[in-house]
């Protein structure tokens, strides 16, 4: 099979990969860009196709993000990305032309409700959203929960307070991926393939559609990033990327919703949310459960929890709604919980992954920044907040082992509250339950290798049967990183 030449290989065709390919093609029309990955409509378990696509900078803010250095950097990244969306969307729709969906579900406006179906974590995060909005000059208005369009919770789950975030955007992820595909019609598109080092330098991607070679390759394969990199170079000290499996549903509704309705970010999830879709349906999301490798199907338990929460906390009238579609995706969650973006220690090899819940939202910023860096005459650190998230960095840990274990225990207590777990109201039972979570987390964190503090989002992997495998993965990465030191 003959080898075809290219300038850049982009491996992975989610929102980040597609956006990067577009940014490169626009920046230099003469550039030969090959995009390897599935097209819109495929059911491959990738995050982008299952996303709720809230484009909110404030939506990801929690009390913890405001208290940590890298949490604040993530907020700055999200705010900068949010500012790019209007022009970015117009540019891509203009390139897509008549082939773009007429409606892509794009809009602005988010109501964030504070109800009691959680724990004090919600109170702290709700307050953190207002503080962050004031700090960065973003809109955050106190509003009456009963006046929120389409918000009809059960009485015992109703919110007593709510913010209206007028600039927080949203879009139909499925329609947006179709739009991106339409804008990339002049690009070389190939199915997923195997990435290898080319003899004499550069990289090869091999598929049944052919073999392509380029001096530079960008791995933007989401939760599948680490297996690709390990097959390419098992000694490469790139921070491993795991999966955070998520379940969501699209339903018909009694009315068209003008804005997103959501709770603050909660234990292991991006808050409960309802997002209007381009065709008038309503997206309800989303569960979250970390996994060492991507999962292929949603679970009955995740679906049950999601529907129960959405019907009781957002709109009980949706009990009569028809389920139009279920969604299952694997968010790319790095070993230390932060993005993995930029050039690696191997010449010509770049990574754009580990974005967790931020990939689609941050795609305009990531794509434009990486395109500029790839086309620059020399490789230099990425500018702005992205500079902190280089692929071969030291593992990030803004929390001590004790702090991380306590935060993870608080997440579990919040999840128990949302699940309506009610301990016996005798003696010290309520506190005993909280203490049991804390003890379990402390034991799980103590079993991790020195130098690794799992972020709270990965805590379930640490204490479940996967604990030894997580510890082994972390130890292997730390050893690779030590060997790679100059």
Short mmCIF file of C-alpha atoms in Angstrom, two decimals, residues 20 77 218 339-344 350-352 365-376 378-391:
data_model
loop_
_atom_site.label_atom_id
_atom_site.label_comp_id
_atom_site.label_asym_id
_atom_site.label_seq_id
_atom_site.Cartn_x
_atom_site.Cartn_y
_atom_site.Cartn_z
CA UNK A 20 -8.25 21.73 15.31
CA UNK A 77 -9.55 29.03 30.32
CA UNK A 218 -1.75 15.55 17.24
CA UNK A 339 -6.22 18.82 30.66
CA UNK A 340 -3.32 17.28 28.73
CA UNK A 341 -2.58 19.76 25.95
CA UNK A 342 0.51 20.76 23.99
CA UNK A 343 3.76 19.32 22.60
CA UNK A 344 5.24 16.18 24.13
CA UNK A 350 1.33 16.77 20.31
CA UNK A 351 -1.64 15.89 22.52
CA UNK A 352 -5.03 17.57 23.04
CA UNK A 365 -9.58 28.18 22.27
CA UNK A 366 -7.72 24.86 22.15
CA UNK A 367 -7.99 24.61 18.36
CA UNK A 368 -6.88 28.16 17.61
CA UNK A 369 -4.02 28.08 20.12
CA UNK A 370 -2.69 24.73 18.93
CA UNK A 371 -3.03 25.70 15.26
CA UNK A 372 -0.94 28.84 15.86
CA UNK A 373 1.67 26.83 17.78
CA UNK A 374 1.86 24.06 15.18
CA UNK A 375 2.41 26.59 12.40
CA UNK A 376 5.04 28.55 14.33
CA UNK A 378 9.78 26.85 16.59
CA UNK A 379 8.07 24.99 19.40
CA UNK A 380 7.38 27.25 22.38
CA UNK A 381 5.16 26.88 25.47
CA UNK A 382 1.47 27.50 24.85
CA UNK A 383 0.24 30.92 26.04
CA UNK A 384 -2.19 31.68 28.83
CA UNK A 385 -3.81 29.08 31.11
CA UNK A 386 -2.95 26.24 28.71
CA UNK A 387 0.72 26.60 29.61
CA UNK A 388 0.08 24.82 32.92
CA UNK A 389 -1.31 21.68 31.31
CA UNK A 390 1.58 20.36 29.19
CA UNK A 391 1.36 16.60 28.48
#
